[in-house]
Short mmCIF file of C-alpha atoms in Angstrom, two decimals:
data_model
loop_
_atom_site.label_atom_id
_atom_site.label_comp_id
_atom_site.label_asym_id
_atom_site.label_seq_id
_atom_site.Cartn_x
_atom_site.Cartn_y
_atom_site.Cartn_z
CA MET C 1 1.74 55.88 76.88
CA LYS C 2 2.66 55.34 80.51
CA LYS C 3 6.26 54.38 81.30
CA MET C 4 7.17 52.53 84.49
CA LEU C 5 10.38 51.17 86.06
CA LEU C 6 9.50 47.52 86.70
CA LEU C 7 10.98 44.17 87.59
CA GLY C 8 10.28 41.50 85.00
CA ASP C 9 7.88 39.94 87.50
CA GLU C 10 6.17 43.30 87.97
CA ALA C 11 5.94 43.82 84.20
CA VAL C 12 3.94 40.58 83.95
CA GLY C 13 1.74 41.75 86.83
CA GLN C 14 1.17 45.20 85.33
CA ALA C 15 0.33 43.67 81.95
CA ALA C 16 -2.19 41.33 83.56
CA ALA C 17 -3.79 44.24 85.41
CA ASP C 18 -3.94 46.26 82.18
CA ALA C 19 -5.43 43.27 80.34
CA GLY C 20 -8.69 43.50 82.30
CA LEU C 21 -7.83 40.74 84.74
CA GLY C 22 -10.61 38.98 86.61
CA GLY C 23 -8.47 37.22 89.19
CA ALA C 24 -4.90 36.40 90.25
CA PHE C 25 -3.97 33.14 91.95
CA GLY C 26 -0.62 31.80 93.07
CA TYR C 27 1.68 30.21 95.59
CA PRO C 28 4.90 31.99 96.64
CA GLY C 29 8.26 30.74 95.44
CA THR C 30 11.41 32.54 94.32
CA PRO C 31 11.79 33.91 91.66
CA SER C 32 8.05 34.21 90.90
CA THR C 33 6.71 35.70 94.14
CA GLU C 34 6.85 39.34 93.06
CA ILE C 35 4.33 38.78 90.24
CA PHE C 36 1.56 38.00 92.68
CA GLU C 37 2.70 40.53 95.29
CA TYR C 38 2.47 43.26 92.63
CA LEU C 39 -0.98 42.09 91.58
CA GLU C 40 -2.10 41.86 95.19
CA LYS C 41 -0.96 45.44 95.84
CA HIS C 42 -2.96 46.84 92.91
CA ALA C 43 -6.07 44.59 93.09
CA SER C 44 -8.49 47.17 94.47
CA GLU C 45 -7.22 49.84 92.06
CA TYR C 46 -7.99 47.66 89.02
CA GLY C 47 -10.93 45.71 90.46
CA TYR C 48 -9.82 42.08 90.37
CA SER C 49 -9.38 39.47 93.11
CA ALA C 50 -5.94 38.38 94.36
CA ILE C 51 -5.66 35.85 97.19
CA TRP C 52 -2.78 33.44 97.80
CA SER C 53 -3.80 29.82 97.34
CA GLY C 54 -2.97 26.76 99.45
CA ASN C 55 -0.63 25.33 96.83
CA GLU C 56 0.06 25.56 93.11
CA LYS C 57 -2.43 22.86 92.12
CA VAL C 58 -5.22 24.66 93.95
CA ALA C 59 -4.10 27.99 92.45
CA PHE C 60 -4.25 26.62 88.91
CA GLU C 61 -7.67 25.08 89.51
CA GLU C 62 -8.99 28.35 90.90
CA ALA C 63 -7.68 30.19 87.85
CA LEU C 64 -9.27 27.57 85.60
CA GLY C 65 -12.60 28.22 87.35
CA MET C 66 -12.21 31.95 86.68
CA SER C 67 -11.55 31.16 83.03
CA TYR C 68 -14.63 28.89 82.96
CA VAL C 69 -16.89 31.83 83.77
CA GLY C 70 -15.31 33.87 80.99
CA LYS C 71 -12.96 36.13 82.93
CA ARG C 72 -9.24 36.53 82.47
CA ALA C 73 -7.06 34.81 85.04
CA ILE C 74 -3.38 34.50 85.83
CA VAL C 75 -1.74 31.91 88.07
CA THR C 76 1.83 32.37 89.34
CA MET C 77 4.40 29.91 90.67
CA LYS C 78 8.04 28.91 90.47
CA HIS C 79 9.17 26.11 88.20
CA VAL C 80 8.97 23.27 90.72
CA GLY C 81 5.49 24.50 91.63
CA LEU C 82 4.42 23.48 88.15
CA ASN C 83 5.15 19.89 89.20
CA VAL C 84 2.48 20.31 91.87
CA ALA C 85 0.07 21.89 89.37
CA ALA C 86 0.91 19.41 86.60
CA ASP C 87 -2.36 17.49 86.84
CA PRO C 88 -4.74 20.40 86.12
CA PHE C 89 -2.20 22.07 83.81
CA VAL C 90 -1.88 19.06 81.51
CA CYS C 91 -5.65 18.38 81.59
CA SER C 92 -6.33 22.03 80.73
CA GLY C 93 -4.23 21.48 77.60
CA VAL C 94 -6.93 19.03 76.51
CA ILE C 95 -9.96 20.98 77.77
CA GLY C 96 -8.65 24.39 76.74
CA ALA C 97 -9.68 27.72 78.22
CA HIS C 98 -12.64 30.08 77.98
CA GLY C 99 -11.61 33.40 79.48
CA GLY C 100 -7.92 34.16 78.89
CA LEU C 101 -5.75 31.96 81.13
CA ILE C 102 -2.00 32.45 81.73
CA ALA C 103 0.32 30.37 83.90
CA ALA C 104 3.28 32.64 84.71
CA VAL C 105 6.10 30.31 85.77
CA ALA C 106 9.56 31.49 86.79
CA ASP C 107 12.46 29.07 86.20
CA ASP C 108 15.71 29.32 88.14
CA PRO C 109 18.73 28.39 85.97
CA GLY C 110 21.78 28.26 88.20
CA MET C 111 19.61 27.26 91.18
CA HIS C 112 19.93 30.55 93.08
CA SER C 113 17.10 29.47 95.38
CA SER C 114 15.89 26.14 94.05
CA GLN C 115 16.63 22.46 94.17
CA ASP C 116 16.91 21.96 90.40
CA GLU C 117 17.10 23.72 87.02
CA GLN C 118 14.05 22.13 85.43
CA ASP C 119 12.82 23.85 82.29
CA SER C 120 9.10 24.64 82.14
CA ARG C 121 9.08 24.69 78.33
CA TYR C 122 8.96 20.89 78.42
CA TYR C 123 5.69 21.08 80.36
CA ALA C 124 4.24 23.40 77.72
CA SER C 125 5.22 21.00 74.94
CA PHE C 126 3.99 18.01 76.96
CA ALA C 127 0.59 19.62 77.55
CA LYS C 128 0.36 21.03 73.99
CA VAL C 129 0.20 24.55 75.39
CA PRO C 130 1.90 27.56 73.75
CA CYS C 131 4.79 29.17 75.59
CA TYR C 132 6.19 32.71 75.57
CA GLU C 133 9.80 33.31 76.56
CA PRO C 134 10.61 37.02 77.09
CA ALA C 135 14.14 38.39 76.70
CA THR C 136 13.45 41.77 78.31
CA GLN C 137 11.08 43.36 80.80
CA GLN C 138 9.32 45.12 77.90
CA GLN C 139 8.76 41.79 76.22
CA ALA C 140 7.45 40.38 79.50
CA TYR C 141 4.81 43.12 79.44
CA ASP C 142 4.00 42.92 75.72
CA MET C 143 3.91 39.12 75.63
CA THR C 144 1.57 38.96 78.63
CA ARG C 145 -0.86 41.39 77.01
CA GLU C 146 -0.72 39.37 73.79
CA ALA C 147 -1.00 36.04 75.62
CA PHE C 148 -4.46 36.84 77.03
CA LYS C 149 -5.78 37.52 73.53
CA LEU C 150 -4.06 34.43 72.13
CA SER C 151 -5.54 32.35 74.94
CA GLU C 152 -9.06 33.47 74.02
CA ASP C 153 -8.55 33.31 70.24
CA PHE C 154 -7.22 29.72 70.40
CA GLU C 155 -9.17 28.70 73.54
CA THR C 156 -6.01 27.48 75.23
CA PRO C 157 -4.09 28.15 78.44
CA VAL C 158 -0.73 29.85 77.84
CA LEU C 159 2.57 29.40 79.68
CA MET C 160 4.65 32.54 80.30
CA ARG C 161 8.17 31.30 81.09
CA LEU C 162 10.44 33.72 82.95
CA VAL C 163 13.95 33.12 84.27
CA THR C 164 15.58 34.66 87.33
CA ARG C 165 17.50 37.41 85.47
CA ILE C 166 14.35 38.71 83.81
CA ALA C 167 12.17 38.23 86.87
CA HIS C 168 14.50 40.07 89.25
CA SER C 169 16.01 42.89 87.18
CA ARG C 170 14.43 46.25 86.39
CA ALA C 171 13.94 48.27 83.21
CA VAL C 172 11.67 51.01 81.96
CA VAL C 173 8.54 49.48 80.44
CA ALA C 174 6.11 51.28 78.14
CA CYS C 175 2.55 50.28 79.07
CA GLN C 176 -0.48 50.29 76.80
CA PRO C 177 -3.96 51.58 77.69
CA PRO C 178 -5.90 49.07 79.80
CA ASP C 179 -8.59 46.74 78.47
CA GLU C 180 -12.06 46.39 79.93
CA ASN C 181 -12.66 43.48 82.30
CA ASN C 182 -14.53 40.62 80.60
CA GLY C 183 -18.06 40.33 81.89
CA LEU C 184 -19.49 37.08 83.23
CA GLY C 185 -19.75 34.66 80.31
CA ILE C 186 -20.06 31.09 81.49
CA ALA C 187 -18.75 28.37 79.16
CA ASP C 188 -21.71 26.87 77.31
CA ASP C 189 -20.19 23.60 75.98
CA PRO C 190 -20.76 21.11 78.82
CA ASP C 191 -19.05 18.22 77.02
CA LYS C 192 -15.82 20.21 76.75
CA TRP C 193 -15.57 20.65 80.51
CA VAL C 194 -16.56 17.09 81.50
CA ILE C 195 -13.46 15.14 80.61
CA LEU C 196 -14.99 11.68 80.58
CA PRO C 197 -13.15 9.24 78.30
CA ALA C 198 -15.84 9.56 75.60
CA HIS C 199 -15.40 13.33 75.61
CA ALA C 200 -11.62 13.18 75.99
CA ARG C 201 -11.33 11.03 72.86
CA ARG C 202 -12.95 13.89 70.97
CA LEU C 203 -11.12 16.66 72.81
CA TYR C 204 -7.58 15.30 72.51
CA PRO C 205 -7.47 15.27 68.68
CA ALA C 206 -8.94 18.78 68.80
CA ALA C 207 -6.12 19.80 71.18
CA LEU C 208 -3.53 18.36 68.79
CA ASN C 209 -5.12 20.25 65.90
CA ARG C 210 -5.06 23.44 67.99
CA TYR C 211 -1.36 22.91 68.68
CA ARG C 212 -0.70 22.52 64.95
CA ARG C 213 -2.48 25.83 64.32
CA LEU C 214 -0.35 27.40 67.05
CA GLY C 215 2.69 26.09 65.19
CA GLU C 216 1.50 27.95 62.08
CA TYR C 217 1.01 31.05 64.23
CA ALA C 218 4.60 30.67 65.46
CA GLU C 219 5.92 30.84 61.88
CA ASN C 220 4.96 34.51 61.55
CA CYS C 221 4.89 35.50 65.21
CA ARG C 222 6.79 38.72 65.84
CA TRP C 223 8.79 37.06 68.64
CA ASN C 224 10.35 34.51 66.27
CA LYS C 225 12.66 36.21 63.83
CA ILE C 226 15.76 35.69 61.68
CA GLN C 227 18.28 38.46 62.21
CA PRO C 228 20.79 38.37 59.29
CA ALA C 229 24.24 39.72 60.13
CA ALA C 230 25.26 42.78 58.09
CA ASN C 231 28.75 41.38 57.54
CA PRO C 232 28.67 37.76 58.70
CA ALA C 233 32.00 36.35 59.84
CA ASP C 234 30.98 32.99 58.39
CA LYS C 235 27.86 32.46 56.28
CA THR C 236 27.90 28.75 57.01
CA LYS C 237 27.47 29.31 60.74
CA GLY C 238 24.49 30.60 62.73
CA ILE C 239 23.32 31.00 66.31
CA ILE C 240 19.85 30.19 67.66
CA VAL C 241 18.90 32.02 70.85
CA CYS C 242 15.98 31.94 73.24
CA GLY C 243 14.91 34.40 75.94
CA THR C 244 17.73 36.17 77.76
CA GLY C 245 20.31 34.42 75.60
CA HIS C 246 19.54 36.95 72.86
CA ASN C 247 20.78 39.86 75.01
CA TYR C 248 24.04 38.09 75.86
CA ILE C 249 24.79 37.09 72.26
CA MET C 250 24.16 40.62 70.97
CA GLU C 251 26.54 41.98 73.64
CA ALA C 252 29.16 39.37 72.72
CA PHE C 253 28.93 40.36 69.04
CA GLU C 254 29.51 43.99 70.00
CA ILE C 255 32.48 43.25 72.27
CA LEU C 256 34.13 40.81 69.84
CA GLY C 257 33.38 42.95 66.78
CA ILE C 258 32.09 39.94 64.90
CA ALA C 259 28.69 38.48 64.07
CA VAL C 260 26.77 35.78 62.24
CA ASP C 261 23.10 35.23 61.41
CA VAL C 262 20.85 34.74 64.43
CA LEU C 263 17.47 33.05 64.82
CA ARG C 264 15.62 34.43 67.84
CA LEU C 265 12.86 32.26 69.31
CA GLY C 266 10.49 33.80 71.87
CA PHE C 267 7.35 31.78 71.19
CA HIS C 268 6.85 28.03 71.07
CA PRO C 269 5.90 25.61 69.44
CA ILE C 270 9.06 25.80 67.37
CA PRO C 271 8.25 26.99 63.82
CA PRO C 272 9.70 24.29 61.48
CA LYS C 273 9.49 26.35 58.28
CA LEU C 274 11.29 29.33 59.82
CA LEU C 275 13.86 26.98 61.30
CA ALA C 276 14.45 25.26 57.94
CA LYS C 277 14.87 28.66 56.28
CA PHE C 278 17.48 29.64 58.85
CA LEU C 279 19.38 26.37 58.56
CA GLU C 280 19.56 26.55 54.77
CA GLY C 281 23.24 26.77 53.77
CA LYS C 282 24.45 26.38 57.37
CA SER C 283 27.01 23.70 58.20
CA GLU C 284 27.17 24.47 61.94
CA VAL C 285 24.82 26.15 64.42
CA MET C 286 25.15 27.01 68.11
CA LEU C 287 22.21 26.90 70.51
CA PHE C 288 22.24 29.42 73.35
CA GLU C 289 19.25 28.86 75.64
CA ASP C 290 18.85 29.12 79.42
CA GLY C 291 17.75 25.88 81.05
CA TYR C 292 17.64 22.50 79.36
CA PRO C 293 18.48 21.86 75.66
CA PHE C 294 14.80 22.22 74.74
CA VAL C 295 15.26 23.65 71.25
CA GLU C 296 18.58 21.89 70.73
CA GLU C 297 17.05 18.43 71.16
CA ARG C 298 14.39 19.21 68.60
CA ILE C 299 16.84 20.67 66.11
CA ASN C 300 19.09 17.65 66.41
CA GLY C 301 16.07 15.55 65.57
CA LEU C 302 14.86 17.79 62.78
CA ALA C 303 18.27 18.38 61.27
CA GLY C 304 19.22 14.73 60.97
CA ALA C 305 22.31 14.76 58.76
CA GLY C 306 22.14 18.55 58.53
CA PRO C 307 24.36 21.09 60.25
CA ALA C 308 26.47 20.20 63.26
CA VAL C 309 24.81 21.44 66.44
CA ARG C 310 26.79 22.95 69.32
CA GLY C 311 25.10 23.54 72.64
CA ARG C 312 24.39 21.88 75.96
CA LEU C 313 24.22 18.30 74.68
CA ASP C 314 27.84 18.25 73.50
CA GLY C 315 28.98 20.47 76.37
CA PHE C 316 30.00 23.33 74.07
CA ILE C 317 28.18 25.96 76.14
CA GLY C 318 28.22 23.87 79.32
CA GLU C 319 25.69 21.26 80.35
CA THR C 320 24.42 23.16 83.40
CA GLY C 321 24.23 26.59 84.94
CA GLU C 322 22.83 30.00 84.16
CA LEU C 323 23.84 31.80 80.97
CA ASP C 324 25.58 35.16 81.33
CA PRO C 325 27.56 37.66 79.19
CA ASP C 326 30.95 36.10 80.01
CA ARG C 327 29.79 32.68 78.87
CA ALA C 328 28.34 34.21 75.70
CA ILE C 329 31.66 35.92 74.86
CA ASP C 330 33.58 32.72 75.44
CA CYS C 331 31.19 30.58 73.38
CA VAL C 332 30.93 33.01 70.46
CA ALA C 333 34.73 33.40 70.35
CA ARG C 334 35.25 29.64 70.24
CA PHE C 335 32.39 29.08 67.79
CA LEU C 336 33.72 31.68 65.34
CA ASN C 337 37.43 31.18 66.06
CA ALA C 338 37.72 34.78 67.19
CA ALA C 339 40.18 36.22 69.67
CA LYS C 340 38.76 37.11 73.05
CA PRO C 341 39.49 40.63 74.38
CA GLN C 342 42.25 40.94 76.93
CA THR C 343 40.82 41.44 80.37
CA LYS C 344 42.53 42.32 83.59
CA GLN C 345 42.14 39.69 86.25
CA VAL C 346 41.29 41.19 89.62
CA SER C 347 42.04 39.05 92.61
CA VAL C 348 39.47 39.62 95.30
CA THR C 349 38.82 37.32 98.21
CA ILE C 350 35.18 37.44 99.20
CA PRO C 351 34.53 36.00 102.64
CA ALA C 352 32.19 33.02 102.57
CA ARG C 353 28.74 33.79 103.98
CA PRO C 354 26.94 30.48 104.39
CA PRO C 355 23.19 30.85 104.98
CA LYS C 356 21.95 30.40 108.50
CA LEU C 357 18.83 30.75 110.60
CA CYS C 358 18.23 34.25 111.96
CA PRO C 359 19.47 34.97 115.50
CA GLY C 360 16.51 34.37 117.79
CA CYS C 361 14.69 32.14 115.29
CA PRO C 362 12.32 29.73 117.07
CA HIS C 363 13.44 26.89 114.79
CA ILE C 364 16.88 26.94 116.46
CA ASP C 365 15.32 26.13 119.82
CA THR C 366 13.15 23.38 118.36
CA PHE C 367 16.11 21.71 116.64
CA THR C 368 18.26 22.05 119.76
CA ALA C 369 15.62 20.28 121.85
CA LEU C 370 15.13 17.65 119.15
CA ASN C 371 18.88 16.96 119.00
CA ASP C 372 18.91 16.57 122.78
CA ALA C 373 16.05 14.08 122.65
CA LEU C 374 17.68 12.05 119.87
CA GLU C 375 21.04 11.77 121.62
CA THR C 376 19.97 8.59 123.40
CA ARG C 377 17.55 7.34 120.75
CA GLN C 378 19.09 5.67 117.73
CA PRO C 379 18.76 4.79 114.94
CA ALA C 380 16.88 7.97 114.13
CA ARG C 381 16.50 10.12 111.03
CA VAL C 382 14.91 13.54 110.58
CA PHE C 383 13.06 14.05 107.29
CA SER C 384 12.65 17.73 106.58
CA ASP C 385 10.86 19.87 104.02
CA ILE C 386 11.46 23.10 102.14
CA GLY C 387 11.49 26.32 104.13
CA CYS C 388 13.73 28.42 106.40
CA TYR C 389 14.01 25.43 108.69
CA THR C 390 15.88 23.47 106.00
CA LEU C 391 18.91 25.46 107.18
CA GLY C 392 18.79 23.24 110.25
CA ALA C 393 20.72 20.75 108.10
CA LEU C 394 23.83 22.96 108.35
CA PRO C 395 26.31 23.29 111.22
CA PRO C 396 26.12 23.82 114.08
CA LEU C 397 22.66 22.20 114.30
CA ASN C 398 23.13 19.33 111.81
CA ALA C 399 19.58 18.34 112.68
CA ILE C 400 18.21 17.23 109.30
CA ASN C 401 18.90 14.16 107.16
CA SER C 402 16.75 14.82 104.07
CA CYS C 403 14.99 17.55 102.10
CA VAL C 404 13.46 16.55 98.76
CA GLU C 405 10.35 18.57 97.88
CA MET C 406 7.28 20.21 99.35
CA GLY C 407 5.47 17.75 101.61
CA ALA C 408 8.02 14.93 101.31
CA SER C 409 8.92 14.92 105.00
CA VAL C 410 5.72 13.28 106.27
CA GLY C 411 5.51 10.66 103.52
CA MET C 412 9.20 9.76 103.80
CA ALA C 413 9.01 9.41 107.58
CA LYS C 414 5.97 7.18 107.20
CA GLY C 415 7.73 5.05 104.59
CA ALA C 416 10.85 4.80 106.77
CA ALA C 417 8.70 3.74 109.72
CA GLN C 418 7.12 1.02 107.60
CA GLY C 419 10.65 0.00 106.58
CA GLY C 420 11.66 -0.52 110.21
CA LEU C 421 13.38 2.74 111.27
CA LYS C 422 12.84 3.02 115.03
CA TYR C 423 12.76 6.80 115.41
CA PRO C 424 11.49 8.47 112.21
CA VAL C 425 10.86 12.21 112.61
CA ALA C 426 9.25 14.53 110.08
CA VAL C 427 9.77 18.30 110.35
CA LEU C 428 8.00 20.94 108.29
CA GLY C 429 6.59 24.45 108.62
CA ASP C 430 2.97 25.45 108.98
CA GLY C 431 2.81 26.76 105.41
CA THR C 432 4.36 23.62 103.91
CA PHE C 433 2.11 21.41 106.04
CA GLU C 434 -0.93 23.15 104.57
CA HIS C 435 0.62 23.10 101.07
CA SER C 436 1.09 19.35 100.85
CA GLY C 437 1.55 17.69 104.24
CA LEU C 438 -2.13 17.24 105.09
CA THR C 439 -2.87 14.24 102.91
CA SER C 440 0.25 12.36 104.03
CA LEU C 441 -0.63 12.93 107.68
CA LEU C 442 -4.16 11.67 107.03
CA GLY C 443 -2.68 8.34 105.92
CA ALA C 444 -0.33 8.17 108.91
CA ALA C 445 -3.23 8.92 111.29
CA ARG C 446 -5.39 6.21 109.77
CA GLU C 447 -2.64 3.64 110.35
CA ASN C 448 -1.31 5.16 113.58
CA THR C 449 2.17 4.94 112.07
CA PRO C 450 4.93 4.93 114.71
CA MET C 451 6.53 8.26 113.83
CA THR C 452 6.77 11.79 115.17
CA LEU C 453 5.79 14.88 113.19
CA ILE C 454 6.97 18.30 114.34
CA ILE C 455 5.14 21.25 112.76
CA LEU C 456 7.10 24.48 113.09
CA ASP C 457 4.34 27.08 113.44
CA ASN C 458 5.96 30.50 113.17
CA GLY C 459 2.78 32.19 111.98
CA THR C 460 3.87 32.91 108.42
CA THR C 461 5.43 31.61 105.20
CA ALA C 462 8.73 33.22 106.12
CA MET C 463 11.17 32.13 103.43
CA THR C 464 9.30 33.74 100.54
CA GLY C 465 8.53 37.08 102.16
CA ALA C 466 6.12 36.40 105.04
CA GLN C 467 2.89 35.59 103.25
CA ASP C 468 -0.01 34.48 105.46
CA SER C 469 -0.41 30.78 106.12
CA LEU C 470 -3.88 29.27 105.88
CA ALA C 471 -3.94 28.10 109.50
CA ASN C 472 -1.88 28.88 112.59
CA GLY C 473 -2.22 28.56 116.35
CA ALA C 474 -5.51 27.12 117.56
CA LYS C 475 -6.83 26.72 114.01
CA LEU C 476 -3.80 24.64 113.02
CA HIS C 477 -4.28 22.50 116.14
CA SER C 478 -7.91 21.90 115.13
CA VAL C 479 -6.92 20.96 111.57
CA VAL C 480 -4.41 18.36 112.82
CA ALA C 481 -6.91 16.96 115.31
CA GLY C 482 -9.51 16.79 112.54
CA LEU C 483 -7.27 14.49 110.51
CA GLY C 484 -7.61 11.84 113.19
CA VAL C 485 -4.47 12.29 115.29
CA ASP C 486 -4.94 10.87 118.80
CA PRO C 487 -5.53 13.92 121.09
CA ALA C 488 -3.31 12.29 123.75
CA HIS C 489 -0.37 12.54 121.34
CA LEU C 490 -1.07 15.94 119.81
CA LYS C 491 1.22 18.22 121.79
CA LYS C 492 2.31 21.83 121.74
CA ILE C 493 5.65 23.30 122.79
CA SER C 494 6.97 26.85 123.04
CA PRO C 495 10.46 26.79 121.48
CA LEU C 496 12.40 29.05 123.82
CA PRO C 497 15.94 28.67 125.22
CA ALA C 498 14.57 28.61 128.76
CA LYS C 499 12.37 25.60 127.90
CA ARG C 500 15.07 23.51 126.22
CA GLY C 501 15.05 20.75 128.85
CA GLU C 502 11.27 20.66 129.14
CA ASN C 503 10.82 20.51 125.37
CA ALA C 504 13.47 17.82 124.93
CA ALA C 505 11.72 15.69 127.55
CA LEU C 506 8.35 16.06 125.83
CA ILE C 507 9.82 15.27 122.39
CA GLY C 508 11.62 12.26 123.84
CA ALA C 509 8.42 10.92 125.37
CA GLU C 510 6.63 11.15 122.03
CA LEU C 511 9.57 9.52 120.23
CA ASP C 512 9.17 6.58 122.61
CA TYR C 513 5.45 6.26 121.85
CA ALA C 514 4.81 3.36 119.45
CA GLY C 515 2.30 5.26 117.34
CA LEU C 516 1.75 8.58 115.62
CA SER C 517 2.46 11.74 117.55
CA VAL C 518 2.34 15.34 116.37
CA ILE C 519 4.12 18.18 118.15
CA ILE C 520 3.36 21.77 117.16
CA ALA C 521 6.25 24.12 117.99
CA GLU C 522 4.48 27.47 118.19
CA ARG C 523 6.39 30.76 118.32
CA GLU C 524 6.17 33.71 115.96
CA CYS C 525 8.90 34.39 113.36
CA ILE C 526 11.49 36.77 114.81
CA GLN C 527 11.47 38.84 111.61
CA ILE C 528 7.71 39.44 111.83
CA ILE C 529 8.07 40.61 115.43
CA GLY C 530 10.86 42.98 114.38
CA LYS C 531 8.86 44.45 111.50
CA ARG C 532 5.84 45.01 113.76
CA ARG C 533 7.95 46.83 116.33
CA THR C 534 9.49 49.15 113.74
CA ALA C 535 6.25 49.80 111.82
#
């Protein structure tokens, strides 16, 4: 048995490689990026394909195609990426899978690098897809190996839900011998893969029946287990934990020297019989789960007049934020009326380090020129997107008025133009433009909407670790022109301090144009230049 020191993300990647993977697909996004990067690094060694996709929807569809021909596939993304992939993900819950298919999605409770705390388990329930929720790096490995088999046995896609603490912490993982790669075995039920209404009306009840069978599987699944306390502090109380919450509760028990019965849930759908067995004789239970009150909501509904439920909904463990050992100690102490250990408060002042664009970043020069051009042109608003350049919203640049989600900048600027805003500006990077800005620009080009789009082409997807974009430089120019943008108003600037006045004049001229203009600010990311020089 081989043992390896792995991140949780890497444990999922290693398990997929060991499972005889046919192909890996994904779009970068913290905290999921390292899954794909690990798979990409070892692709030739294990003999599978691994190529970044244009966005999460495309990645999921490519993985679904790999599954269609009988091979095992994994698709990786962060939690908000699942919003982008929701259409094929939910439809695949009806169609099912052929070769093993896993969507490895990393949630970000506490929003370390995300715009929300959304909980991917709701998507799994919504799509009638089973969901694993590892508590350790070893479980991340073991569950991924198991998930491929489950996917093929039940002919269903599977969601592997990670959270930041599992994804980005390391532990020694014991790996199992690798499986053989599935050979080509094309799906032979054409009706199943043609989701016309007549077929869907047959497939959907079958999907519901499959989900019920998965619920029966969950009853005896090794990841769902009642852990009776040896000497329970109160037999009428119990704690239900999911994922990383299990580690924190066990540590709290040890520190407080007190314990009660625990129900650990690592696989969903929720097993009702196991839950009823745990709740028998309990007058009060506490839910400790990272993310939304996914299990808590269902237990409240199932319990009815049963035990009182403490958790996120009543604010007992806090409505928001990431779980951690300190919160577990505090919650267990209050839940069991136990004294908390005396701790010494250490007063340390940590200097604030607000994020900022790198010194020498080309985006600084673009925003500086844009601010100059807008000084005499009001009312104006700058609709941005998600990337390094979003930091342009902060002082001293203060150059951005909105950032909502991937691709929103172009659509919002277009809508604002239609609403009467005189100087609407959209700003997004080359990677984000190719992710989800293309279709919005196509609509703006068709209508020659009076707005200005600035594409910040720094030659890479910088914020997530410098993955390659699909198109840069001349190729990006051709793509934009191909969408129907008037060549007379498709401009290029070099964002350099020495060209500040020249660039501001060009941007100002395009702002004054009563139609669509696109300006590509082309200069390589300063970090990529630095890495090349030191290589």
